[in-house]
């Protein structure tokens, strides 16, 4: 009788353990993976965030580790020995925004836990991790551009290479560039390809005088220029705004940098001029005694015809205290249609109060500080004229601007409409801005 009771208790404990184990596994919709021969992991989504349940088969030392609270929904999980240390790491994927965003967590054997792997100003997407290149990761930012990562001796990520695409239809530039780097960040090699053919890419200078730079960045301006009609050989590029070029001087072949926007417009002739019979671009005082910076621009049509634009672009023109001007693109405007307007209906005095009624407000947003991206950005909904982006902000300032007082203007450009660059009135800008 005693044996029968003990047997029932033992059977009950086994049954309870089985049901408990079954219910525990049922809580996760993802399979269990091996970390090594002794350890397995199951990933689950909870109210607190994504957790990893680690089970050690040798000593039954089980633990649950909080990985991260992610704004995306997990789609699938993969395991790779990412850093080639003999332990399988977690790659958590989400295809919620059709971009295959990913989180990488490295297994830490000493603490039997996980450490998130990240890289400044980069989110992993469309990962390629292979056994053919141990300790190497390729992360795509779009269909053609990628960053290749490796691990240094401190087991930290470094950029081992990247690819960039430069499509500029106005200048007929269509290039693909691959750069490889040493561990210290120095460039190992640069390979430049032309999409259309294998000829060396050449551009002709069509502005009266083109300013040269010693390196990418507005602070590296030189005292040298090339004149209209000169032919420049492109040897590399940086981002979308800087081209490294070779050109022939009177006695030798030199290599410097040029700014893409300055290839399109004669920066010395960009001045505000009010047009009572045509288009006017207006900028409202961006700071107006406030510490915040509001970018408000409007387009008015004083002509007798409807104005339409399909491929307009807004640029920012800055002039520092030394009189040096800098030009850079901000964003595309998409489709615009402005009927004729009467200047009297736009700006007038009413009961001693001045009011302003623009034809088309192109922007009225605050420039704000993005803590994660560590840059000033402005809201811009790109869904109407570009690919939908889950991050509806664009950088407002280029890197490398020094502190000081600037004159700022907006410039509207649409080459298809055969419109000359339209420059707004100037306002004052004091840098650095406060980080709101």
Coordinates of C-alpha atoms in Angstrom, one line a residue:
X1 CA 0.0 0.0 0.0
X2 CA 2.9 2.3 0.9
X3 CA 4.6 1.4 -2.3
X4 CA 1.5 2.2 -4.3
X5 CA 1.2 5.6 -2.6
X6 CA 4.8 6.5 -3.2
X7 CA 4.5 5.3 -6.8
X8 CA 1.5 7.6 -7.3
X9 CA 3.4 10.6 -5.8
X10 CA 6.4 9.9 -8.1
X11 CA 4.1 9.5 -11.1
X12 CA 2.4 12.7 -10.2
X13 CA 5.7 14.6 -9.9
X14 CA 6.8 13.3 -13.3
X15 CA 3.5 14.2 -14.9
X16 CA 3.6 17.7 -13.4
X17 CA 7.1 18.2 -14.5
X18 CA 6.2 17.1 -18.1
X19 CA 3.2 19.3 -18.2
X20 CA 5.1 22.2 -16.7
X21 CA 7.9 21.8 -19.3
X22 CA 5.4 21.5 -22.1
X23 CA 3.6 24.6 -21.1
X24 CA 6.8 26.5 -20.6
X25 CA 7.9 25.6 -24.2
X26 CA 4.5 26.5 -25.5
X27 CA 4.9 30.1 -24.2
X28 CA 7.4 30.8 -27.0
X29 CA 6.5 30.6 -30.7
X30 CA 10.2 30.2 -31.6
X31 CA 12.2 27.0 -31.5
X32 CA 15.0 26.1 -29.0
X33 CA 18.6 26.6 -30.3
X34 CA 21.9 25.2 -29.2
X35 CA 24.5 27.6 -27.8
X36 CA 27.0 24.7 -27.5
X37 CA 26.8 21.1 -26.5
X38 CA 25.7 21.9 -23.0
X39 CA 23.6 25.0 -23.3
X40 CA 20.3 25.7 -25.1
X41 CA 18.4 28.9 -25.5
X42 CA 14.7 29.7 -26.2
X43 CA 13.8 33.3 -27.1
X44 CA 10.4 34.7 -26.1
X45 CA 8.5 38.0 -26.2
X46 CA 7.1 39.4 -22.9
X47 CA 5.6 42.6 -21.7
X48 CA 9.0 43.6 -20.4
X49 CA 10.7 42.9 -23.6
X50 CA 12.5 40.1 -25.5
X51 CA 14.0 37.5 -23.1
X52 CA 16.4 34.5 -23.6
X53 CA 15.8 31.4 -21.5
X54 CA 19.1 29.6 -21.1
X55 CA 19.2 25.9 -20.0
X56 CA 22.4 24.2 -19.0
X57 CA 22.0 20.4 -19.4
X58 CA 25.1 19.6 -17.3
X59 CA 24.1 21.3 -14.0
X60 CA 20.5 22.3 -14.5
X61 CA 21.5 25.9 -14.0
X62 CA 18.7 27.6 -15.9
X63 CA 18.3 31.4 -16.1
X64 CA 16.2 34.0 -18.0
X65 CA 18.0 37.0 -19.4
X66 CA 16.2 40.2 -20.5
X67 CA 17.7 41.1 -24.0
X68 CA 15.9 44.3 -25.0
X69 CA 12.5 46.0 -25.4
X70 CA 12.3 46.4 -29.2
X71 CA 9.8 48.6 -31.0
X72 CA 9.5 46.0 -33.8
X73 CA 7.8 42.6 -33.7
X74 CA 10.1 39.5 -34.0
X75 CA 9.6 37.6 -37.2
X76 CA 12.3 34.9 -37.0
X77 CA 15.4 33.9 -35.2
X78 CA 18.8 32.7 -36.4
X79 CA 21.9 31.5 -34.6
X80 CA 25.5 32.0 -35.9
X81 CA 28.9 32.0 -34.3
X82 CA 29.1 35.7 -35.2
X83 CA 32.5 36.5 -33.5
X84 CA 34.0 33.0 -34.1
X85 CA 34.5 32.1 -30.5
X86 CA 32.9 28.7 -30.5
X87 CA 29.5 29.7 -29.1
X88 CA 26.4 30.3 -31.2
X89 CA 25.0 33.8 -31.0
X90 CA 21.5 35.2 -31.5
X91 CA 20.3 37.1 -34.5
X92 CA 16.8 38.4 -34.0
X93 CA 15.0 39.5 -37.2
X94 CA 12.0 41.6 -38.0
X95 CA 10.6 42.1 -41.5
X96 CA 7.8 44.4 -40.1
X97 CA 9.0 47.2 -42.4
X98 CA 10.1 45.0 -45.3
X99 CA 13.8 45.8 -44.5
X100 CA 14.8 42.8 -42.4
X101 CA 16.0 44.8 -39.4
X102 CA 18.1 42.7 -37.0
X103 CA 19.5 42.7 -33.5
X104 CA 22.6 40.7 -32.7
X105 CA 23.4 39.3 -29.2
X106 CA 26.7 37.7 -28.5
X107 CA 26.8 34.9 -25.9
X108 CA 29.1 35.6 -23.0
X109 CA 30.3 32.3 -21.6
X110 CA 31.8 33.7 -18.3
X111 CA 28.5 35.2 -17.2
X112 CA 26.3 32.8 -19.2
X113 CA 24.5 35.8 -20.5
X114 CA 24.2 38.0 -23.7
X115 CA 25.7 41.3 -24.9
X116 CA 24.1 43.3 -27.6
X117 CA 26.3 44.0 -30.6
X118 CA 26.0 47.5 -32.1
X119 CA 27.8 50.1 -34.1
X120 CA 27.5 53.9 -33.9
X121 CA 24.8 55.4 -36.2
X122 CA 24.0 52.1 -37.8
X123 CA 21.2 49.6 -37.6
X124 CA 21.8 46.0 -38.8
X125 CA 19.7 45.1 -41.8
X126 CA 19.6 42.2 -44.3
X127 CA 22.6 40.5 -42.7
X128 CA 25.0 38.1 -44.4
X129 CA 27.0 36.0 -42.0
X130 CA 28.9 33.0 -43.5
X131 CA 31.3 30.3 -42.4
X132 CA 33.5 31.2 -45.3
X133 CA 34.5 34.5 -43.6
X134 CA 34.5 33.8 -39.8
X135 CA 34.1 36.9 -37.7
X136 CA 32.8 39.0 -40.6
X137 CA 29.3 40.5 -41.0
X138 CA 27.8 42.3 -44.0
X139 CA 24.8 44.5 -43.3
X140 CA 22.9 46.1 -46.1
X141 CA 21.3 49.5 -45.9
X142 CA 19.5 49.1 -49.2
X143 CA 19.7 46.9 -52.3
X144 CA 23.2 48.1 -53.3
X145 CA 24.9 49.7 -50.3
X146 CA 26.4 47.7 -47.4
X147 CA 28.9 47.9 -44.6
X148 CA 31.3 45.0 -43.8
X149 CA 32.2 44.6 -40.2
X150 CA 35.0 42.7 -38.5
X151 CA 36.2 42.2 -34.9
X152 CA 39.4 43.8 -33.6
X153 CA 41.7 42.2 -30.9
X154 CA 39.4 43.8 -28.2
X155 CA 36.4 41.9 -29.7
X156 CA 34.9 45.2 -30.8
X157 CA 33.3 45.9 -34.2
X158 CA 35.2 47.9 -36.7
X159 CA 34.2 48.9 -40.3
X160 CA 36.2 46.6 -42.6
X161 CA 34.6 48.0 -45.8
X162 CA 31.6 49.6 -47.3
X163 CA 29.9 50.2 -50.7
X164 CA 28.2 53.4 -51.8
X165 CA 26.1 54.3 -54.7
X166 CA 26.0 57.8 -56.2
X167 CA 23.2 58.6 -58.7
X168 CA 22.9 62.2 -59.7
X169 CA 20.8 62.6 -62.8
X170 CA 21.4 66.3 -63.2
X171 CA 25.2 65.7 -63.5
X172 CA 24.8 62.3 -65.3
X173 CA 26.8 60.6 -62.5
X174 CA 26.0 56.9 -61.9
X175 CA 28.8 55.3 -59.9
X176 CA 29.4 52.4 -57.5
X177 CA 32.2 52.6 -55.0
X178 CA 33.8 49.9 -52.7
X179 CA 36.2 51.0 -50.0
X180 CA 38.1 48.6 -47.7
X181 CA 39.6 49.7 -44.4
X182 CA 42.4 48.7 -42.1
X183 CA 41.6 48.0 -38.4
X184 CA 42.7 51.5 -37.4
X185 CA 40.2 53.1 -39.9
X186 CA 42.7 54.0 -42.6
X187 CA 41.7 53.3 -46.2
X188 CA 43.2 50.1 -47.6
X189 CA 41.7 50.4 -51.1
X190 CA 39.1 52.2 -53.2
X191 CA 37.4 50.7 -56.2
X192 CA 35.2 52.9 -58.4
X193 CA 32.9 51.6 -61.1
X194 CA 30.6 53.3 -63.6
X195 CA 27.2 51.8 -64.0
X196 CA 26.8 52.6 -67.6
X197 CA 30.3 51.6 -69.0
X198 CA 33.8 50.9 -68.0
X199 CA 35.1 54.3 -69.1
X200 CA 36.7 56.6 -66.5
X201 CA 34.0 59.0 -65.3
X202 CA 34.6 62.5 -66.5
X203 CA 32.5 65.6 -65.8
X204 CA 32.7 69.1 -67.4
X205 CA 32.6 72.2 -65.2
X206 CA 29.7 74.4 -66.3
X207 CA 29.7 77.1 -63.7
X208 CA 32.0 80.1 -64.2
X209 CA 34.4 79.1 -61.3
X210 CA 34.3 76.0 -59.2
X211 CA 35.8 76.0 -55.7
X212 CA 38.2 73.2 -54.7
X213 CA 38.5 71.6 -51.3
X214 CA 41.5 69.8 -49.7
X215 CA 39.3 67.1 -48.3
X216 CA 35.5 66.5 -47.8
X217 CA 33.9 69.1 -45.6
X218 CA 33.2 72.8 -45.7
X219 CA 36.0 73.7 -43.4
X220 CA 38.6 72.3 -45.8
X221 CA 38.1 74.9 -48.5
X222 CA 41.2 75.9 -50.5
X223 CA 42.1 79.0 -52.3
X224 CA 42.1 77.2 -55.7
X225 CA 39.5 77.2 -58.4
X226 CA 38.9 75.5 -61.8
X227 CA 37.3 77.5 -64.6
X228 CA 34.3 76.7 -66.8
X229 CA 35.0 74.2 -69.4
X230 CA 37.6 72.2 -67.4
X231 CA 37.2 68.4 -67.4
X232 CA 37.5 66.6 -64.1
X233 CA 38.2 62.9 -63.6
X234 CA 36.2 61.4 -60.7
X235 CA 38.4 59.0 -58.6
X236 CA 36.3 58.6 -55.5
X237 CA 33.3 60.1 -53.6
X238 CA 32.2 60.7 -50.0
X239 CA 28.5 60.6 -49.3
X240 CA 26.3 62.3 -51.9
X241 CA 28.0 65.7 -51.8
X242 CA 31.7 65.3 -52.3
X243 CA 33.7 64.1 -55.3
X244 CA 37.4 63.5 -55.4
X245 CA 38.7 64.6 -58.7
X246 CA 41.9 64.8 -60.8
X247 CA 42.5 67.8 -63.1
X248 CA 45.3 69.2 -65.1
X249 CA 46.9 72.4 -64.1
X250 CA 49.4 74.4 -66.2
X251 CA 52.3 72.1 -65.2
X252 CA 50.9 69.0 -63.4
X253 CA 47.9 66.8 -62.6
X254 CA 46.4 67.5 -59.2
X255 CA 43.9 65.7 -57.0
X256 CA 41.4 67.6 -54.8
X257 CA 37.7 67.5 -53.8
X258 CA 34.7 69.4 -55.2
X259 CA 31.1 69.9 -53.8
X260 CA 28.3 68.4 -55.9
X261 CA 25.9 71.2 -55.3
X262 CA 28.4 73.8 -56.4
X263 CA 28.8 71.9 -59.7
X264 CA 25.1 72.7 -60.3
X265 CA 24.8 76.3 -59.2
X266 CA 27.1 79.3 -59.3
X267 CA 27.3 79.9 -55.6
X268 CA 28.6 83.5 -56.1
X269 CA 25.4 84.5 -57.8
X270 CA 22.9 83.2 -55.3
X271 CA 21.3 86.3 -53.9
X272 CA 17.8 87.2 -52.8
X273 CA 15.9 89.4 -55.3
X274 CA 12.2 90.2 -54.8
X275 CA 10.2 89.6 -58.0
X276 CA 6.8 91.3 -58.1
X277 CA 6.0 89.6 -61.4
X278 CA 7.1 86.1 -60.6
X279 CA 8.0 83.5 -57.9
X280 CA 9.2 84.5 -54.5
X281 CA 10.7 82.3 -51.8
X282 CA 10.3 83.7 -48.3
X283 CA 11.9 82.6 -45.0
X284 CA 10.4 83.6 -41.7
X285 CA 12.7 84.5 -38.8
X286 CA 13.8 81.1 -37.6
X287 CA 14.6 82.0 -34.0
X288 CA 12.7 85.2 -33.3
X289 CA 14.1 85.6 -29.9
X290 CA 13.5 82.0 -29.0
X291 CA 16.2 79.4 -28.2
X292 CA 14.4 77.0 -30.5
X293 CA 15.0 77.0 -34.3
X294 CA 11.9 76.9 -36.6
X295 CA 12.4 76.4 -40.3
X296 CA 9.5 78.1 -42.0
X297 CA 9.6 78.8 -45.8
X298 CA 6.9 79.7 -48.2
X299 CA 6.6 80.0 -52.0
X300 CA 4.5 82.8 -53.6
X301 CA 3.5 83.2 -57.2
X302 CA 3.1 86.8 -58.3
X303 CA 2.9 85.9 -62.0
X304 CA -0.2 85.6 -64.1
X305 CA 0.4 81.9 -64.8
X306 CA -0.1 78.7 -62.8
X307 CA 3.3 77.4 -61.6
X308 CA 3.9 73.7 -61.4
X309 CA 6.9 71.8 -60.2
X310 CA 7.5 68.0 -60.2
X311 CA 11.1 67.6 -59.2
X312 CA 11.9 70.6 -57.0
X313 CA 14.6 70.5 -54.3
X314 CA 15.3 72.7 -51.3
X315 CA 18.9 73.7 -50.6
X316 CA 20.3 75.6 -47.6
X317 CA 22.7 78.5 -48.3
X318 CA 24.9 79.6 -45.4
X319 CA 27.3 82.5 -45.2
X320 CA 29.8 82.7 -42.3
X321 CA 31.3 85.8 -40.7
X322 CA 34.2 85.7 -43.1
X323 CA 31.9 85.9 -46.1
X324 CA 32.4 82.2 -47.1
X325 CA 29.3 80.6 -48.5
X326 CA 28.3 76.9 -48.2
X327 CA 25.5 75.2 -50.2
X328 CA 24.0 71.8 -49.4
X329 CA 20.7 70.0 -50.3
X330 CA 18.0 69.5 -47.7
X331 CA 15.2 67.5 -49.4
X332 CA 12.9 67.1 -52.4
X333 CA 9.7 69.0 -52.5
X334 CA 7.6 66.7 -54.7
X335 CA 4.7 68.0 -56.8
X336 CA 3.8 71.7 -56.3
X337 CA 1.0 73.7 -58.0
X338 CA 0.6 77.4 -57.3
X339 CA -2.1 79.6 -58.9
X340 CA -1.4 83.3 -59.5
X341 CA -1.5 85.5 -56.4
X342 CA -1.8 89.2 -55.7
X343 CA 0.9 90.6 -53.4
X344 CA -1.7 92.7 -51.6
X345 CA -3.5 89.5 -50.5
X346 CA -0.3 88.0 -49.1
X347 CA 1.1 90.7 -46.9
X348 CA -0.7 93.7 -45.5
X349 CA -1.3 95.9 -42.5
X350 CA -4.6 95.3 -40.8
X351 CA -5.5 97.3 -37.7
X352 CA -1.8 98.1 -37.2
X353 CA -1.0 94.4 -37.2
X354 CA 1.1 92.8 -40.0
X355 CA -0.1 89.4 -41.2
X356 CA 1.3 87.0 -43.7
X357 CA -0.6 84.6 -45.9
X358 CA 1.7 82.6 -48.2
X359 CA 0.7 80.8 -51.3
X360 CA 2.3 77.5 -50.4
X361 CA 4.0 76.7 -47.1
X362 CA 6.8 74.4 -48.0
X363 CA 8.0 73.8 -44.4
X364 CA 7.0 74.9 -40.9
X365 CA 8.9 72.6 -38.5
X366 CA 11.3 72.9 -35.6
X367 CA 14.9 71.7 -36.0
X368 CA 15.5 69.3 -33.2
X369 CA 18.2 67.2 -31.7
X370 CA 18.2 63.4 -32.3
X371 CA 19.9 61.9 -29.4
X372 CA 20.5 58.5 -31.0
X373 CA 21.8 59.8 -34.3
X374 CA 23.6 62.7 -32.6
X375 CA 22.6 65.3 -35.2
X376 CA 20.0 68.0 -35.7
X377 CA 17.1 66.9 -37.8
X378 CA 13.8 68.2 -39.2
X379 CA 10.6 66.4 -39.9
X380 CA 10.0 65.7 -43.6
X381 CA 7.3 63.3 -44.8
X382 CA 8.9 61.5 -47.7
X383 CA 5.9 59.2 -48.4
X384 CA 4.4 61.4 -51.0
X385 CA 7.4 61.7 -53.3
X386 CA 9.9 59.1 -52.3
X387 CA 10.1 55.6 -50.8
X388 CA 8.2 55.3 -47.5
X389 CA 10.6 55.7 -44.6
X390 CA 9.8 54.7 -41.0
X391 CA 12.1 57.6 -39.9
X392 CA 10.5 60.7 -41.3
X393 CA 13.4 63.1 -40.5
X394 CA 16.3 64.4 -42.5
X395 CA 19.6 65.9 -41.2
X396 CA 19.4 69.7 -41.2
X397 CA 23.1 70.6 -40.9
X398 CA 26.1 69.0 -42.6
X399 CA 29.0 67.8 -40.4
X400 CA 31.8 70.1 -39.5
X401 CA 30.2 73.5 -39.3
X402 CA 32.0 75.7 -36.8
X403 CA 30.3 77.7 -34.1
X404 CA 29.4 81.3 -35.0
X405 CA 26.8 83.6 -36.5
X406 CA 25.7 82.7 -40.1
X407 CA 23.4 84.2 -42.6
X408 CA 20.9 81.6 -43.8
X409 CA 18.8 81.4 -46.9
X410 CA 16.7 78.7 -48.6
X411 CA 17.2 77.9 -52.3
X412 CA 14.5 76.3 -54.5
X413 CA 15.7 74.5 -57.6
X414 CA 13.9 72.6 -60.3
X415 CA 15.9 72.0 -63.5
X416 CA 13.1 70.4 -65.4
X417 CA 11.1 73.7 -65.1
X418 CA 14.1 75.6 -66.5
X419 CA 13.8 77.9 -63.5
X420 CA 16.8 79.7 -62.2
X421 CA 17.7 79.0 -58.6
X422 CA 15.2 80.9 -56.4
X423 CA 16.8 82.3 -53.3
X424 CA 14.9 83.4 -50.2
X425 CA 15.5 86.4 -48.0
X426 CA 18.3 86.0 -45.5
X427 CA 17.9 85.4 -41.8
X428 CA 20.4 85.1 -39.0
X429 CA 21.5 81.8 -37.5
X430 CA 23.6 81.3 -34.4
X431 CA 25.4 78.0 -33.9
X432 CA 25.6 75.8 -32.0
X433 CA 21.8 75.4 -31.4
X434 CA 20.5 74.3 -28.1
X435 CA 19.7 70.6 -28.1
X436 CA 15.9 70.3 -27.7

